[in-house]
mmCIF file of C-alpha atoms in Angstrom:
data_model
loop_
_atom_site.group_PDB
_atom_site.id
_atom_site.type_symbol
_atom_site.label_atom_id
_atom_site.label_comp_id
_atom_site.label_asym_id
_atom_site.label_seq_id
_atom_site.Cartn_x
_atom_site.Cartn_y
_atom_site.Cartn_z
ATOM 1 C CA MET A 1 -5.423 3.651 24.155
ATOM 2 C CA THR A 2 -8.913 4.781 25.199
ATOM 3 C CA HIS A 3 -10.900 3.907 22.039
ATOM 4 C CA THR A 4 -11.172 0.667 20.048
ATOM 5 C CA HIS A 5 -12.331 2.362 16.843
ATOM 6 C CA LEU A 6 -12.534 5.854 15.377
ATOM 7 C CA ASP A 7 -15.482 8.016 16.391
ATOM 8 C CA PRO A 8 -16.743 10.846 14.125
ATOM 9 C CA ARG A 9 -14.560 13.407 15.903
ATOM 10 C CA ALA A 10 -11.387 11.415 15.242
ATOM 11 C CA ALA A 11 -12.381 10.697 11.640
ATOM 12 C CA LEU A 12 -13.049 14.376 10.895
ATOM 13 C CA LEU A 13 -9.800 15.393 12.571
ATOM 14 C CA MET A 14 -7.883 12.883 10.436
ATOM 15 C CA VAL A 15 -9.462 14.242 7.242
ATOM 16 C CA PHE A 16 -8.488 17.754 8.351
ATOM 17 C CA LEU A 17 -4.919 16.672 9.107
ATOM 18 C CA CYS A 18 -4.581 14.920 5.752
ATOM 19 C CA ALA A 19 -5.738 18.131 4.063
ATOM 20 C CA ILE A 20 -3.029 20.056 5.944
ATOM 21 C CA TRP A 21 -0.358 17.511 4.986
ATOM 22 C CA GLY A 22 -1.525 17.620 1.381
ATOM 23 C CA LEU A 23 -1.302 21.426 1.389
ATOM 24 C CA GLN A 24 2.218 21.135 2.768
ATOM 25 C CA GLN A 25 3.333 19.609 -0.533
ATOM 26 C CA VAL A 26 2.078 22.709 -2.354
ATOM 27 C CA ALA A 27 3.644 25.045 0.227
ATOM 28 C CA ILE A 28 7.067 23.424 -0.243
ATOM 29 C CA LYS A 29 6.687 23.573 -4.018
ATOM 30 C CA LEU A 30 5.718 27.262 -3.963
ATOM 31 C CA ALA A 31 8.728 28.175 -1.820
ATOM 32 C CA ALA A 32 11.221 25.942 -3.682
ATOM 33 C CA PRO A 33 12.434 28.728 -6.049
ATOM 34 C CA ASP A 34 13.495 30.781 -3.012
ATOM 35 C CA MET A 35 14.740 28.065 -0.628
ATOM 36 C CA ALA A 36 15.942 24.480 -0.974
ATOM 37 C CA PRO A 37 13.203 22.035 0.176
ATOM 38 C CA LEU A 38 15.464 20.192 2.626
ATOM 39 C CA LEU A 39 16.456 23.481 4.263
ATOM 40 C CA GLN A 40 12.743 24.322 4.495
ATOM 41 C CA SER A 41 12.196 21.076 6.393
ATOM 42 C CA ALA A 42 15.058 21.814 8.805
ATOM 43 C CA LEU A 43 13.794 25.359 9.487
ATOM 44 C CA ARG A 44 10.268 24.011 9.919
ATOM 45 C CA SER A 45 11.418 21.733 12.737
ATOM 46 C CA LEU A 46 13.563 24.462 14.296
ATOM 47 C CA GLY A 47 10.765 27.036 14.294
ATOM 48 C CA ALA A 48 8.154 24.588 15.538
ATOM 49 C CA MET A 49 10.438 23.517 18.381
ATOM 50 C CA GLY A 50 10.302 27.018 19.858
ATOM 51 C CA LEU A 51 6.533 27.293 19.475
ATOM 52 C CA VAL A 52 5.794 23.881 20.975
ATOM 53 C CA TRP A 53 8.175 24.510 23.885
ATOM 54 C CA LEU A 54 6.451 27.817 24.702
ATOM 55 C CA TRP A 55 3.028 26.170 24.471
ATOM 56 C CA ALA A 56 4.141 23.282 26.681
ATOM 57 C CA ARG A 57 5.486 25.678 29.310
ATOM 58 C CA HIS A 58 2.244 27.652 29.183
ATOM 59 C CA ARG A 59 0.254 24.455 29.804
ATOM 60 C CA ARG A 60 2.728 23.318 32.484
ATOM 61 C CA VAL A 61 3.490 20.105 30.608
ATOM 62 C CA ASP A 62 6.049 17.917 32.384
ATOM 63 C CA LEU A 63 9.167 18.105 30.184
ATOM 64 C CA ARG A 64 11.552 16.263 32.520
ATOM 65 C CA LEU A 65 13.877 13.775 30.822
ATOM 66 C CA ASP A 66 14.109 11.291 33.721
ATOM 67 C CA ASP A 67 10.653 9.748 33.284
ATOM 68 C CA GLY A 68 11.668 6.953 30.917
ATOM 69 C CA THR A 69 10.795 8.834 27.724
ATOM 70 C CA LEU A 70 14.301 9.988 26.765
ATOM 71 C CA ALA A 71 15.473 6.828 24.961
ATOM 72 C CA PRO A 72 12.269 6.233 22.965
ATOM 73 C CA GLY A 73 11.998 9.976 22.353
ATOM 74 C CA LEU A 74 15.468 10.159 20.823
ATOM 75 C CA LEU A 75 14.752 7.022 18.788
ATOM 76 C CA ALA A 76 11.496 8.495 17.484
ATOM 77 C CA GLY A 77 13.311 11.723 16.624
ATOM 78 C CA LEU A 78 16.041 9.907 14.698
ATOM 79 C CA LEU A 79 13.466 7.841 12.814
ATOM 80 C CA PHE A 80 11.438 10.959 12.020
ATOM 81 C CA ALA A 81 14.525 12.792 10.742
ATOM 82 C CA GLY A 82 15.702 9.743 8.810
ATOM 83 C CA GLU A 83 12.348 9.476 7.083
ATOM 84 C CA PHE A 84 12.524 13.019 5.717
ATOM 85 C CA ALA A 85 16.223 12.755 4.855
ATOM 86 C CA LEU A 86 15.553 9.633 2.768
ATOM 87 C CA LEU A 87 12.535 11.287 1.146
ATOM 88 C CA TYR A 88 14.498 14.308 -0.054
ATOM 89 C CA TRP A 89 17.617 12.331 -0.962
ATOM 90 C CA GLY A 90 15.645 9.642 -2.757
ATOM 91 C CA LEU A 91 13.936 12.190 -4.993
ATOM 92 C CA GLN A 92 17.320 12.790 -6.625
ATOM 93 C CA PHE A 93 17.108 9.262 -8.061
ATOM 94 C CA THR A 94 13.410 8.580 -8.579
ATOM 95 C CA SER A 95 10.286 10.472 -9.609
ATOM 96 C CA ALA A 96 7.729 11.933 -7.209
ATOM 97 C CA SER A 97 5.011 9.631 -8.567
ATOM 98 C CA ARG A 98 7.094 6.504 -7.916
ATOM 99 C CA ALA A 99 8.055 7.864 -4.496
ATOM 100 C CA VAL A 100 4.438 8.233 -3.377
ATOM 101 C CA ILE A 101 3.678 4.589 -4.132
ATOM 102 C CA PHE A 102 6.634 3.241 -2.153
ATOM 103 C CA VAL A 103 6.225 5.636 0.786
ATOM 104 C CA TYR A 104 2.560 4.752 1.191
ATOM 105 C CA THR A 105 3.337 1.138 1.961
ATOM 106 C CA ALA A 106 3.863 2.478 5.510
ATOM 107 C CA PRO A 107 0.228 2.000 6.655
ATOM 108 C CA PHE A 108 0.541 -1.728 5.936
ATOM 109 C CA MET A 109 3.724 -1.865 8.011
ATOM 110 C CA VAL A 110 2.005 -0.046 10.884
ATOM 111 C CA SER A 111 -0.941 -2.445 10.775
ATOM 112 C CA LEU A 112 1.317 -5.512 10.735
ATOM 113 C CA GLY A 113 3.379 -4.131 13.610
ATOM 114 C CA VAL A 114 0.326 -3.348 15.735
ATOM 115 C CA VAL A 115 -1.267 -6.749 15.095
ATOM 116 C CA TRP A 116 2.019 -8.430 16.031
ATOM 117 C CA ARG A 117 2.389 -6.476 19.281
ATOM 118 C CA LEU A 118 -1.310 -6.313 20.166
ATOM 119 C CA PRO A 119 -3.178 -9.424 18.994
ATOM 120 C CA GLY A 120 -6.326 -7.924 20.524
ATOM 121 C CA GLU A 121 -6.194 -5.109 17.963
ATOM 122 C CA HIS A 122 -6.580 -7.553 15.090
ATOM 123 C CA MET A 123 -8.071 -6.539 11.757
ATOM 124 C CA GLN A 124 -10.781 -8.442 9.955
ATOM 125 C CA PRO A 125 -10.342 -9.471 6.298
ATOM 126 C CA ILE A 126 -12.682 -6.677 5.156
ATOM 127 C CA GLN A 127 -10.458 -4.136 6.904
ATOM 128 C CA TRP A 128 -7.307 -5.480 5.238
ATOM 129 C CA ALA A 129 -9.210 -5.287 1.963
ATOM 130 C CA GLY A 130 -10.026 -1.656 2.749
ATOM 131 C CA LEU A 131 -6.339 -0.854 3.240
ATOM 132 C CA ALA A 132 -5.523 -2.584 -0.041
ATOM 133 C CA LEU A 133 -8.293 -0.687 -1.852
ATOM 134 C CA ALA A 134 -7.106 2.676 -0.501
ATOM 135 C CA PHE A 135 -3.552 1.850 -1.594
ATOM 136 C CA ALA A 136 -4.886 0.830 -5.007
ATOM 137 C CA GLY A 137 -6.432 4.296 -5.315
ATOM 138 C CA VAL A 138 -3.025 5.878 -4.695
ATOM 139 C CA VAL A 139 -1.377 3.534 -7.215
ATOM 140 C CA ALA A 140 -4.049 4.381 -9.799
ATOM 141 C CA LEU A 141 -3.331 8.081 -9.326
ATOM 142 C CA PHE A 142 0.469 7.909 -9.373
ATOM 143 C CA GLY A 143 1.210 4.528 -10.953
ATOM 144 C CA GLU A 144 2.063 5.900 -14.394
ATOM 145 C CA GLY A 145 5.530 6.644 -13.079
ATOM 146 C CA LEU A 146 6.150 2.926 -12.590
ATOM 147 C CA LEU A 147 5.739 2.336 -16.324
ATOM 148 C CA LYS A 148 8.519 4.719 -17.317
ATOM 149 C CA PRO A 149 12.115 3.513 -17.845
ATOM 150 C CA ALA A 150 13.656 2.930 -14.424
ATOM 151 C CA GLY A 151 17.422 3.320 -14.907
ATOM 152 C CA THR A 152 18.817 4.194 -11.477
ATOM 153 C CA ALA A 153 15.333 4.882 -10.091
ATOM 154 C CA TRP A 154 15.525 1.667 -8.076
ATOM 155 C CA ILE A 155 18.027 3.401 -5.767
ATOM 156 C CA GLY A 156 15.489 6.110 -4.973
ATOM 157 C CA ASP A 157 12.717 3.519 -4.744
ATOM 158 C CA MET A 158 14.637 1.652 -2.039
ATOM 159 C CA MET A 159 15.196 4.929 -0.196
ATOM 160 C CA MET A 160 11.459 5.593 -0.318
ATOM 161 C CA LEU A 161 10.808 2.116 1.028
ATOM 162 C CA GLY A 162 13.287 2.887 3.802
ATOM 163 C CA ALA A 163 11.405 6.120 4.514
ATOM 164 C CA ALA A 164 8.192 4.102 4.768
ATOM 165 C CA VAL A 165 9.834 1.737 7.264
ATOM 166 C CA MET A 166 10.969 4.716 9.356
ATOM 167 C CA TRP A 167 7.507 6.311 9.198
ATOM 168 C CA ALA A 168 5.944 3.081 10.450
ATOM 169 C CA ALA A 169 8.656 2.582 13.078
ATOM 170 C CA THR A 170 8.101 6.116 14.395
ATOM 171 C CA THR A 171 4.386 5.470 14.849
ATOM 172 C CA LEU A 172 5.016 2.101 16.528
ATOM 173 C CA THR A 173 7.693 3.582 18.810
ATOM 174 C CA VAL A 174 5.248 6.214 20.029
ATOM 175 C CA LYS A 175 2.505 3.602 20.401
ATOM 176 C CA PHE A 176 4.466 0.970 22.336
ATOM 177 C CA SER A 177 6.870 2.926 24.543
ATOM 178 C CA ARG A 178 6.667 5.295 27.493
ATOM 179 C CA LEU A 179 5.814 7.984 24.941
ATOM 180 C CA ALA A 180 2.300 6.518 24.779
ATOM 181 C CA ALA A 181 1.645 7.980 28.232
ATOM 182 C CA ALA A 182 3.480 11.257 27.618
ATOM 183 C CA ALA A 183 1.828 14.516 26.625
ATOM 184 C CA PRO A 184 1.613 15.001 22.838
ATOM 185 C CA GLU A 185 3.662 18.195 23.175
ATOM 186 C CA LYS A 186 6.530 16.292 24.794
ATOM 187 C CA THR A 187 6.455 13.538 22.172
ATOM 188 C CA LEU A 188 6.495 16.149 19.424
ATOM 189 C CA LEU A 189 9.351 18.087 21.026
ATOM 190 C CA TYR A 190 11.574 15.016 20.968
ATOM 191 C CA GLN A 191 10.947 14.535 17.267
ATOM 192 C CA ILE A 192 11.285 18.097 16.042
ATOM 193 C CA ALA A 193 14.323 18.833 18.240
ATOM 194 C CA VAL A 194 16.243 15.826 16.920
ATOM 195 C CA SER A 195 15.049 16.341 13.345
ATOM 196 C CA ALA A 196 16.031 20.044 13.412
ATOM 197 C CA LEU A 197 19.614 19.032 14.196
ATOM 198 C CA VAL A 198 19.805 16.029 11.854
ATOM 199 C CA LEU A 199 18.085 17.687 8.892
ATOM 200 C CA SER A 200 20.283 20.786 9.218
ATOM 201 C CA LEU A 201 23.385 18.585 9.041
ATOM 202 C CA VAL A 202 21.977 16.622 6.100
ATOM 203 C CA ALA A 203 21.121 19.866 4.278
ATOM 204 C CA VAL A 204 24.719 21.071 4.664
ATOM 205 C CA LEU A 205 26.201 17.718 3.604
ATOM 206 C CA MET A 206 23.960 17.552 0.535
ATOM 207 C CA GLY A 207 24.520 21.188 -0.380
ATOM 208 C CA GLU A 208 20.809 21.904 0.050
ATOM 209 C CA THR A 209 21.321 25.301 1.693
ATOM 210 C CA ARG A 210 20.281 27.543 -1.166
ATOM 211 C CA VAL A 211 18.381 30.690 -0.154
ATOM 212 C CA GLY A 212 17.208 33.208 -2.730
ATOM 213 C CA ALA A 213 15.042 36.268 -2.266
ATOM 214 C CA ILE A 214 12.989 36.592 0.936
ATOM 215 C CA THR A 215 9.600 36.870 -0.745
ATOM 216 C CA PRO A 216 6.088 36.982 0.768
ATOM 217 C CA THR A 217 5.520 33.524 -0.735
ATOM 218 C CA LEU A 218 8.549 32.116 1.084
ATOM 219 C CA VAL A 219 7.589 33.750 4.392
ATOM 220 C CA GLY A 220 3.983 32.565 4.104
ATOM 221 C CA SER A 221 5.042 29.043 3.174
ATOM 222 C CA LEU A 222 7.461 28.750 6.091
ATOM 223 C CA ALA A 223 4.890 30.185 8.509
ATOM 224 C CA PHE A 224 2.348 27.598 7.355
ATOM 225 C CA GLN A 225 4.859 24.756 7.622
ATOM 226 C CA ILE A 226 6.053 25.806 11.087
ATOM 227 C CA VAL A 227 2.804 26.818 12.792
ATOM 228 C CA VAL A 228 0.145 24.703 11.092
ATOM 229 C CA VAL A 229 2.036 21.609 9.942
ATOM 230 C CA ALA A 230 4.857 20.971 12.402
ATOM 231 C CA ALA A 231 3.386 22.495 15.571
ATOM 232 C CA PHE A 232 -0.385 22.034 15.274
ATOM 233 C CA SER A 233 -0.980 19.035 13.011
ATOM 234 C CA TYR A 234 1.774 16.811 14.416
ATOM 235 C CA ALA A 235 0.642 17.485 17.994
ATOM 236 C CA CYS A 236 -2.887 16.481 16.981
ATOM 237 C CA TRP A 237 -1.533 13.351 15.286
ATOM 238 C CA PHE A 238 0.325 12.189 18.409
ATOM 239 C CA TRP A 239 -2.777 12.831 20.501
ATOM 240 C CA LEU A 240 -4.726 10.604 18.122
ATOM 241 C CA VAL A 241 -2.056 7.872 18.200
ATOM 242 C CA ARG A 242 -2.221 7.952 21.994
ATOM 243 C CA HIS A 243 -5.997 7.494 22.154
ATOM 244 C CA TYR A 244 -7.055 5.586 19.012
ATOM 245 C CA PRO A 245 -5.992 2.388 17.181
ATOM 246 C CA ALA A 246 -2.980 3.059 14.959
ATOM 247 C CA THR A 247 -4.274 0.611 12.358
ATOM 248 C CA ARG A 248 -7.435 2.661 11.818
ATOM 249 C CA LEU A 249 -5.586 5.987 11.810
ATOM 250 C CA SER A 250 -3.014 4.815 9.283
ATOM 251 C CA ALA A 251 -5.716 4.034 6.736
ATOM 252 C CA PHE A 252 -6.593 7.733 6.580
ATOM 253 C CA SER A 253 -3.036 8.629 5.584
ATOM 254 C CA PHE A 254 -3.831 7.441 2.044
ATOM 255 C CA LEU A 255 -5.875 10.640 1.741
ATOM 256 C CA THR A 256 -2.761 12.813 1.989
ATOM 257 C CA PRO A 257 -1.402 12.367 -1.567
ATOM 258 C CA VAL A 258 -4.918 12.780 -2.980
ATOM 259 C CA MET A 259 -5.343 15.983 -0.951
ATOM 260 C CA GLY A 260 -1.984 17.132 -2.294
ATOM 261 C CA VAL A 261 -3.194 16.684 -5.866
ATOM 262 C CA LEU A 262 -6.440 18.530 -5.063
ATOM 263 C CA ALA A 263 -4.459 21.376 -3.502
ATOM 264 C CA GLY A 264 -2.445 21.571 -6.705
ATOM 265 C CA VAL A 265 -5.674 21.768 -8.697
ATOM 266 C CA ILE A 266 -7.002 24.618 -6.548
ATOM 267 C CA LEU A 267 -3.821 26.618 -5.900
ATOM 268 C CA LEU A 268 -1.548 25.794 -8.833
ATOM 269 C CA ASP A 269 -4.154 25.492 -11.608
ATOM 270 C CA GLU A 270 -3.230 21.866 -12.219
ATOM 271 C CA PRO A 271 -5.869 19.846 -14.140
ATOM 272 C CA LEU A 272 -8.629 17.945 -12.328
ATOM 273 C CA THR A 273 -8.693 14.694 -14.267
ATOM 274 C CA PRO A 274 -11.054 11.704 -14.075
ATOM 275 C CA ALA A 275 -8.117 9.788 -12.562
ATOM 276 C CA VAL A 276 -8.065 12.176 -9.594
ATOM 277 C CA MET A 277 -11.808 11.830 -8.990
ATOM 278 C CA GLY A 278 -11.613 8.053 -9.375
ATOM 279 C CA ALA A 279 -8.722 7.878 -6.928
ATOM 280 C CA MET A 280 -10.677 9.937 -4.387
ATOM 281 C CA ALA A 281 -13.629 7.558 -4.619
ATOM 282 C CA THR A 282 -11.400 4.486 -4.348
ATOM 283 C CA VAL A 283 -9.385 5.811 -1.410
ATOM 284 C CA GLY A 284 -12.555 6.955 0.371
ATOM 285 C CA THR A 285 -14.184 3.548 -0.030
ATOM 286 C CA GLY A 286 -11.036 1.827 1.208
ATOM 287 C CA ILE A 287 -10.872 4.040 4.303
ATOM 288 C CA PHE A 288 -14.541 3.331 5.040
ATOM 289 C CA LEU A 289 -13.956 -0.423 4.863
ATOM 290 C CA ALA A 290 -10.751 -0.256 6.919
ATOM 291 C CA ASN A 291 -12.581 1.601 9.695
ATOM 292 C CA ARG A 292 -15.712 -0.496 9.917
ATOM 293 C CA PRO A 293 -16.365 -1.286 13.589
ATOM 294 C CA PRO A 294 -15.823 -4.947 14.537
ATOM 295 C CA ARG A 295 -18.908 -7.144 14.336
ATOM 296 C CA ASP A 296 -19.039 -7.767 18.057
ATOM 297 C CA LEU A 297 -19.268 -4.005 18.697
ATOM 298 C CA LYS A 298 -22.131 -3.751 16.227
ATOM 299 C CA ARG A 299 -23.997 -6.511 18.022
ATOM 300 C CA ARG A 300 -23.508 -4.779 21.374
ATOM 301 C CA ALA A 301 -24.789 -1.534 19.889
ATOM 302 C CA ARG A 302 -28.024 -3.293 18.992
#
C-alpha cells in the first residue's frame, strides 16, 4: 500500500466506478428479456478474460503461475464466482430490496478484517460512524422490503449475507496475499477465468441458459458489461486496492446501489423520489466522514 488515505484522484475514480457498477444493474435488467442474467454474468467473465489477456500481453505483464500468486488467485476467483452465484440464486427466495441491505454489510466485514490484520490501519470512531451512516442511507432507500412478509425470504437473506462474506473475503485475499504485489491485470485474470468456468456450470445446473432474440439492446448490454464493467472497472478497482486503504475504499461502495437507482431514473423512467435524494445525501455524508484523514496527518499538514 502506497497511500494512507484517499487523495482526490482516488476518490473521483471510486465515484466513477460506483457509477459504472450502478449502470451495470440497469444493463442486466435491460438485457434480461433476451438472456438469463446468470448467463450474462458468465459471458461477461468469459469475454473480459480474452480482452484482459490481450491487454496484459500488450503491456508485457508477467503472467507466470510460479510466482506464488496461483493459490491466492484461485481462491479469489472461487470467492468472486461464489459471490455472484449466491446473489443470483438468492434472488429466487428474497426480494432485490432485501438483498441490497444484506449484501452491503460487506464494507463492515472488510473494515473489521483489515483492522484485525493491520492494526496500524485502524479507524477512528468518527470513521466507523461514517460507515454506519452510509449504510443507514442504503437501508433508508431499500428498507421497505424488510417490512414485507418474509416467508422463505430468510433463505435468500442468508445467501445474500454469504455473498457479502465472499465479497469481503475476495478483497481481503487480494490485500493480504502475493496478489497485493501482482499487476492488476493478473489479479483480474485469475478472478474472471475462474468465475467464467464456475458461473457457466452454475447457469447450466440452475437452468439459467435461456437466450432469446439477439437484439441491439442485448449486444450493447453485453458489450458494456464485458468491456467497461468486467475489464476496465475491475482492473481499476484492483489497482486501487493495491495502493489505497481497503477500509476507505469500501465506504464508497455504498454509492453503488444509489447510483443504480439514479440510472433507473434516467434510463428506465423510474421515479426520482425524496427517499432517493435523502439517501444520496446520507450516503455522501457517511462516505465523507469515513474518509476523513486521521488527526495526526492533519496536524502534520499544518
